[in-house]
mmCIF file of N, CA and C in Angstrom:
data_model
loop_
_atom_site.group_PDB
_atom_site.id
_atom_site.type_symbol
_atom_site.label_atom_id
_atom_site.label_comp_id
_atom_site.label_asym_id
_atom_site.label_seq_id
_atom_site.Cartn_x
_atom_site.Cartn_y
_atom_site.Cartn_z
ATOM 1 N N UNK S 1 -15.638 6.056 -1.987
ATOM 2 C CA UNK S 1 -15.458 6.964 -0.895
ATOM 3 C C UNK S 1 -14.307 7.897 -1.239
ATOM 4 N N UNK S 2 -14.411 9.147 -0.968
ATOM 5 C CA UNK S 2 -13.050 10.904 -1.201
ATOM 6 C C UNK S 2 -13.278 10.661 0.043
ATOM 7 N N UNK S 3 -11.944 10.921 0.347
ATOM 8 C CA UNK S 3 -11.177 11.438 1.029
ATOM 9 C C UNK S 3 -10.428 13.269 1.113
ATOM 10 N N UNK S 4 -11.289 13.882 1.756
ATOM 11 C CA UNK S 4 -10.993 15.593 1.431
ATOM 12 C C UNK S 4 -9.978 15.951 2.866
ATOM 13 N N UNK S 5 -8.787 16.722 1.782
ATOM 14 C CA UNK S 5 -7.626 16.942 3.105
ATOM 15 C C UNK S 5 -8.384 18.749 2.984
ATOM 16 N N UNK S 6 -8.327 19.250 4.391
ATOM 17 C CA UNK S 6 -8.781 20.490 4.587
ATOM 18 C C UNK S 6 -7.234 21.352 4.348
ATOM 19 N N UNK S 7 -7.702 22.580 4.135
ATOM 20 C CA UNK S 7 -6.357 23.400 3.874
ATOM 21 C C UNK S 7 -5.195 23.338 4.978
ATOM 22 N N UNK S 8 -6.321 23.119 5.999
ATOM 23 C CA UNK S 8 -5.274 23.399 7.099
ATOM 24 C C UNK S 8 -4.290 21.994 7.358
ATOM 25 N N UNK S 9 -4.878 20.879 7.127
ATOM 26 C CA UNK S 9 -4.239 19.651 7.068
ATOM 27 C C UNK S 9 -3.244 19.531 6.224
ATOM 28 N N UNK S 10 -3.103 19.885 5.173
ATOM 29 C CA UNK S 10 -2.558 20.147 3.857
ATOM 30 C C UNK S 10 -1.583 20.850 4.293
ATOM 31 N N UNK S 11 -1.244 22.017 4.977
ATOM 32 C CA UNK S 11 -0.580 22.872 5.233
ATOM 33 C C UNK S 11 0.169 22.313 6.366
ATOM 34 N N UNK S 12 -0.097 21.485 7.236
ATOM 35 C CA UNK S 12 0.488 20.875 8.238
ATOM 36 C C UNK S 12 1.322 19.761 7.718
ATOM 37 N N UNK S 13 0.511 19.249 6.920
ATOM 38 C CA UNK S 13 1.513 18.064 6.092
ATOM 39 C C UNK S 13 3.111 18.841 5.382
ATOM 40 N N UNK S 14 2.443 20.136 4.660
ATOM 41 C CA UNK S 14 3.875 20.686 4.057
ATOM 42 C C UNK S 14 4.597 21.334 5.041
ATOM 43 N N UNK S 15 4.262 21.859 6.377
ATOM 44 C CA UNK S 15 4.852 21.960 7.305
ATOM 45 C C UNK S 15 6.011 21.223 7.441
ATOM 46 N N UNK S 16 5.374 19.587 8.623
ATOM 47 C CA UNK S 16 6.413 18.498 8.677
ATOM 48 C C UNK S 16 6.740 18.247 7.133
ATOM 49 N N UNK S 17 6.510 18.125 6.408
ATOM 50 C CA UNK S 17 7.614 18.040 5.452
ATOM 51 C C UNK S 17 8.859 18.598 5.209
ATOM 52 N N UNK S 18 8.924 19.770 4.806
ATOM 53 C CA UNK S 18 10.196 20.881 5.340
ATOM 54 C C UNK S 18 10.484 21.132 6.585
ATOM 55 N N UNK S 19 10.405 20.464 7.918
ATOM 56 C CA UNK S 19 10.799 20.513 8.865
ATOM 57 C C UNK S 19 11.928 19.117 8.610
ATOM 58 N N UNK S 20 11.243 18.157 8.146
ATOM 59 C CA UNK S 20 11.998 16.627 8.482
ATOM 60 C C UNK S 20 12.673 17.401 7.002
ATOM 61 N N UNK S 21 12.671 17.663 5.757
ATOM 62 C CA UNK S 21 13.522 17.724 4.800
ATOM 63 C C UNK S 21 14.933 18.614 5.111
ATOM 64 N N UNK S 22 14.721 19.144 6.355
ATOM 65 C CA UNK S 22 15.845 19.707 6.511
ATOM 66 C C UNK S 22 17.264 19.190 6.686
ATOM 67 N N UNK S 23 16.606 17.751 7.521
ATOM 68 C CA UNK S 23 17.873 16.998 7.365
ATOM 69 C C UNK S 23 17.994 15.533 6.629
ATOM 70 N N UNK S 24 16.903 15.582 6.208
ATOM 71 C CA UNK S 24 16.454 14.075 5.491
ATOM 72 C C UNK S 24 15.419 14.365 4.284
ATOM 73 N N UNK S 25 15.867 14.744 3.266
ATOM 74 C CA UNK S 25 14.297 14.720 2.168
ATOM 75 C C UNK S 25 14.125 13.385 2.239
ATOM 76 N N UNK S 26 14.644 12.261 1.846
ATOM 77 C CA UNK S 26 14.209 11.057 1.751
ATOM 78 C C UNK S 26 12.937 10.530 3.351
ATOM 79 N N UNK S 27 13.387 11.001 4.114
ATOM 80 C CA UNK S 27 12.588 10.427 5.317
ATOM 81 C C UNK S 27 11.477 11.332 5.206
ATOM 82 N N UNK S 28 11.598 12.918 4.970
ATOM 83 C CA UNK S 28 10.723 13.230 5.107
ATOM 84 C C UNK S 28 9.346 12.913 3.330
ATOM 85 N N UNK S 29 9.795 12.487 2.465
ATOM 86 C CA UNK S 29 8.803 11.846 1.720
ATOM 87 C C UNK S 29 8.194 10.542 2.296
ATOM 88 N N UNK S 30 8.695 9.760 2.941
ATOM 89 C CA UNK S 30 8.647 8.487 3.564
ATOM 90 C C UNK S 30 7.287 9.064 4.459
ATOM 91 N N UNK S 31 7.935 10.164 5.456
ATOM 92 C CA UNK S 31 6.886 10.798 6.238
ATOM 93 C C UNK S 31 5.521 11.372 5.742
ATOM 94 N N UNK S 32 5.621 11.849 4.500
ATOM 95 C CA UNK S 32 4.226 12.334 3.589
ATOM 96 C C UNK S 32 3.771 10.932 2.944
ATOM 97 N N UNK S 33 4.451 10.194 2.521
ATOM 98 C CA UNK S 33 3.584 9.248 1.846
ATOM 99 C C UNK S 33 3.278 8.401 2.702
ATOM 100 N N UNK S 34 3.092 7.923 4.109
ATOM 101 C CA UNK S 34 2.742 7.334 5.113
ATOM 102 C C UNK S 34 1.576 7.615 5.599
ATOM 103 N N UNK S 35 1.997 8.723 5.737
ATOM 104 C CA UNK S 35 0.252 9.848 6.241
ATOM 105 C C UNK S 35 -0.603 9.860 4.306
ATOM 106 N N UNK S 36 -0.257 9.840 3.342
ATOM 107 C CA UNK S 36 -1.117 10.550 2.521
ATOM 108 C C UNK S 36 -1.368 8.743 1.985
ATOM 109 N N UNK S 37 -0.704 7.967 2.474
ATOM 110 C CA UNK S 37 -1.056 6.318 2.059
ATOM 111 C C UNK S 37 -2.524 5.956 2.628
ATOM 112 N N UNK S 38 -2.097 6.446 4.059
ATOM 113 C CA UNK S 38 -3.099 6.072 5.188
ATOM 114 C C UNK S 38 -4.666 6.611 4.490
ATOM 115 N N UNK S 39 -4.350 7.560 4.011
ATOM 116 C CA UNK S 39 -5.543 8.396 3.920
ATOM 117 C C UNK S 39 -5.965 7.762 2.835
ATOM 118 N N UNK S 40 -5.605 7.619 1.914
ATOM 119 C CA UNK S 40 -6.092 6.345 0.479
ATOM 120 C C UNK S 40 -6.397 4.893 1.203
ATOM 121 N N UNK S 41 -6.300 4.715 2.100
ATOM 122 C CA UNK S 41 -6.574 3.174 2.671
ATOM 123 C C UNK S 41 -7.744 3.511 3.181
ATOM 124 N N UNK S 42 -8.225 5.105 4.020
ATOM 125 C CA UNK S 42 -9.128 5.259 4.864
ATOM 126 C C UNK S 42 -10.527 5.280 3.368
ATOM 127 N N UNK S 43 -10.113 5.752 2.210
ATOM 128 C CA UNK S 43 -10.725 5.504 1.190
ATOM 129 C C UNK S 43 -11.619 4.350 0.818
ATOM 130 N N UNK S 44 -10.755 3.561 0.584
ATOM 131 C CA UNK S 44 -10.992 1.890 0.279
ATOM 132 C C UNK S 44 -11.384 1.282 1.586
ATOM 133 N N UNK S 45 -11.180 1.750 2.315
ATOM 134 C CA UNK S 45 -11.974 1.151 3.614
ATOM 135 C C UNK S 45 -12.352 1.748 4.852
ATOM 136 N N UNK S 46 -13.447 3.037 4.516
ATOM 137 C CA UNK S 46 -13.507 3.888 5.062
ATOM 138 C C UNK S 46 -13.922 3.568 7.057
ATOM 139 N N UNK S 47 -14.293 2.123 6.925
ATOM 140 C CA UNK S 47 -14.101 1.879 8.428
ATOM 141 C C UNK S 47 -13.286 1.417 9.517
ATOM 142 N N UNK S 48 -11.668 1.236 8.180
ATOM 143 C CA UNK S 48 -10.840 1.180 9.304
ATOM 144 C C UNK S 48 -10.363 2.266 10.151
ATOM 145 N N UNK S 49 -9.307 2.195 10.736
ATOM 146 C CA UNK S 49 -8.884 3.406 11.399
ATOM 147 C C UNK S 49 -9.663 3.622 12.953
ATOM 148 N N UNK S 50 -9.481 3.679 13.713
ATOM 149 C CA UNK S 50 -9.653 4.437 15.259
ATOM 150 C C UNK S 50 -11.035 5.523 15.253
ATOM 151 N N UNK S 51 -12.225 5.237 16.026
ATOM 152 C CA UNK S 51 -13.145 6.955 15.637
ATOM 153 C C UNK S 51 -12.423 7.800 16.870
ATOM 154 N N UNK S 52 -12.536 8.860 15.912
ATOM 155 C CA UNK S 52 -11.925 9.930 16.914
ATOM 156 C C UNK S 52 -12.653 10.372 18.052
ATOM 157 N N UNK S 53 -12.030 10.620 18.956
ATOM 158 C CA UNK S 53 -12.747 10.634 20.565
ATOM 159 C C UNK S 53 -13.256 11.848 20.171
ATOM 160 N N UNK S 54 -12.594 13.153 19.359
ATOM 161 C CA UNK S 54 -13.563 14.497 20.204
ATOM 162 C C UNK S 54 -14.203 15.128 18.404
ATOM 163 N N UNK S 55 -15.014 13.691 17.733
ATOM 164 C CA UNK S 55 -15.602 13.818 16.786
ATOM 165 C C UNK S 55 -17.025 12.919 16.722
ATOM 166 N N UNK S 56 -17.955 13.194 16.183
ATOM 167 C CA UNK S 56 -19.183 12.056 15.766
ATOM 168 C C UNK S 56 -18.531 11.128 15.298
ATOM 169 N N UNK S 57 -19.450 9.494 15.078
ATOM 170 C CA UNK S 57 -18.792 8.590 15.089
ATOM 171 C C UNK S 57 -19.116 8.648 13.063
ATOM 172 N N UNK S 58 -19.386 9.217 12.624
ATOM 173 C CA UNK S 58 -18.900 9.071 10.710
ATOM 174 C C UNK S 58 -19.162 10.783 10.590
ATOM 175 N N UNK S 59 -18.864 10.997 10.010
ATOM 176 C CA UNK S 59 -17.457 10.636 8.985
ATOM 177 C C UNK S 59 -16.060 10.484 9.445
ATOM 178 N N UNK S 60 -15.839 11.109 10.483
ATOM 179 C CA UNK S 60 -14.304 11.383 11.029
ATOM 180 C C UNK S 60 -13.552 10.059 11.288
ATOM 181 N N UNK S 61 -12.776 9.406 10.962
ATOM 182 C CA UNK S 61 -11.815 8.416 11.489
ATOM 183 C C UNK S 61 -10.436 8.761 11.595
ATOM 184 N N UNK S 62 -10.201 8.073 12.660
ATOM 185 C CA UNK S 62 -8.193 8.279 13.331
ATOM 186 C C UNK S 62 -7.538 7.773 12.318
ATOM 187 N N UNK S 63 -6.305 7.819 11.637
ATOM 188 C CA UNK S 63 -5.425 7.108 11.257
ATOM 189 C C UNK S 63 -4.128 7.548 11.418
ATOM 190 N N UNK S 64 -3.252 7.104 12.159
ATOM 191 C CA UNK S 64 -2.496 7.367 12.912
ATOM 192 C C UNK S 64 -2.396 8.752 13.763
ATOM 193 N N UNK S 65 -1.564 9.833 13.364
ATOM 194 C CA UNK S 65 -2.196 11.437 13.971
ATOM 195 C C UNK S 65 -3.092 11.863 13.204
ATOM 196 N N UNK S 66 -3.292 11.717 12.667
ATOM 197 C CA UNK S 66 -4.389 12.230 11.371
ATOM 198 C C UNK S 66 -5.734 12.109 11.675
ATOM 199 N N UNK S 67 -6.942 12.921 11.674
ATOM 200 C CA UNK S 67 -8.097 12.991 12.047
ATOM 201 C C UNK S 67 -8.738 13.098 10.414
ATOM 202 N N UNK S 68 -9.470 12.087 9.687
ATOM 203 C CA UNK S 68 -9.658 11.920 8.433
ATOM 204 C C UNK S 68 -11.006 12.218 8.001
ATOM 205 N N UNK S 69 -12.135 13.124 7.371
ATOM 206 C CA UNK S 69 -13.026 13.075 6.903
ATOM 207 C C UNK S 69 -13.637 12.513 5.687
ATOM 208 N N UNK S 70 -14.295 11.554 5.480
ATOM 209 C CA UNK S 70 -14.925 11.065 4.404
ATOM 210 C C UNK S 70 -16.376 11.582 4.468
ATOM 211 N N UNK S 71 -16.398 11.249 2.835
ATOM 212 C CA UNK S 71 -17.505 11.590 2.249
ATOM 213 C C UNK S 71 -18.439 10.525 1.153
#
């Protein structure tokens, strides 16, 4: 199972990143590799995770804020 981050997700991730690196790079990597962990777990086990309420029930799964598409 891929896991595809859309541009716009991608861009939100480097967002909060340089938002939290402003006063913490360390937390804010903590903060990207949490979310970009999750998303490698949603990989290997593409049925964990929450289905998202305002999505069909596959491909989309919750993992934490993150709304995840597999393929």
């Amino acid at each position: 199972m891929k896991v595809y981050w859309s541009d716009n997700a991608s861009s939100h991730l480097l967002n909060i990143y340089e938002y939290i690196a402003r006063t913490s790079e360390t937390y804010a990597i903590k903060t990207v590799d949490r979310r970009t962990g999750r998303s490698m777990q949603i990989a290997d086990f593409p049925m964990s995770g929450r289905m998202s309420e305002n999505k069909p029930l596959w491909p989309y799964r919750r993992a934490n804020s993150l709304t995840i598409m597999t393929r």
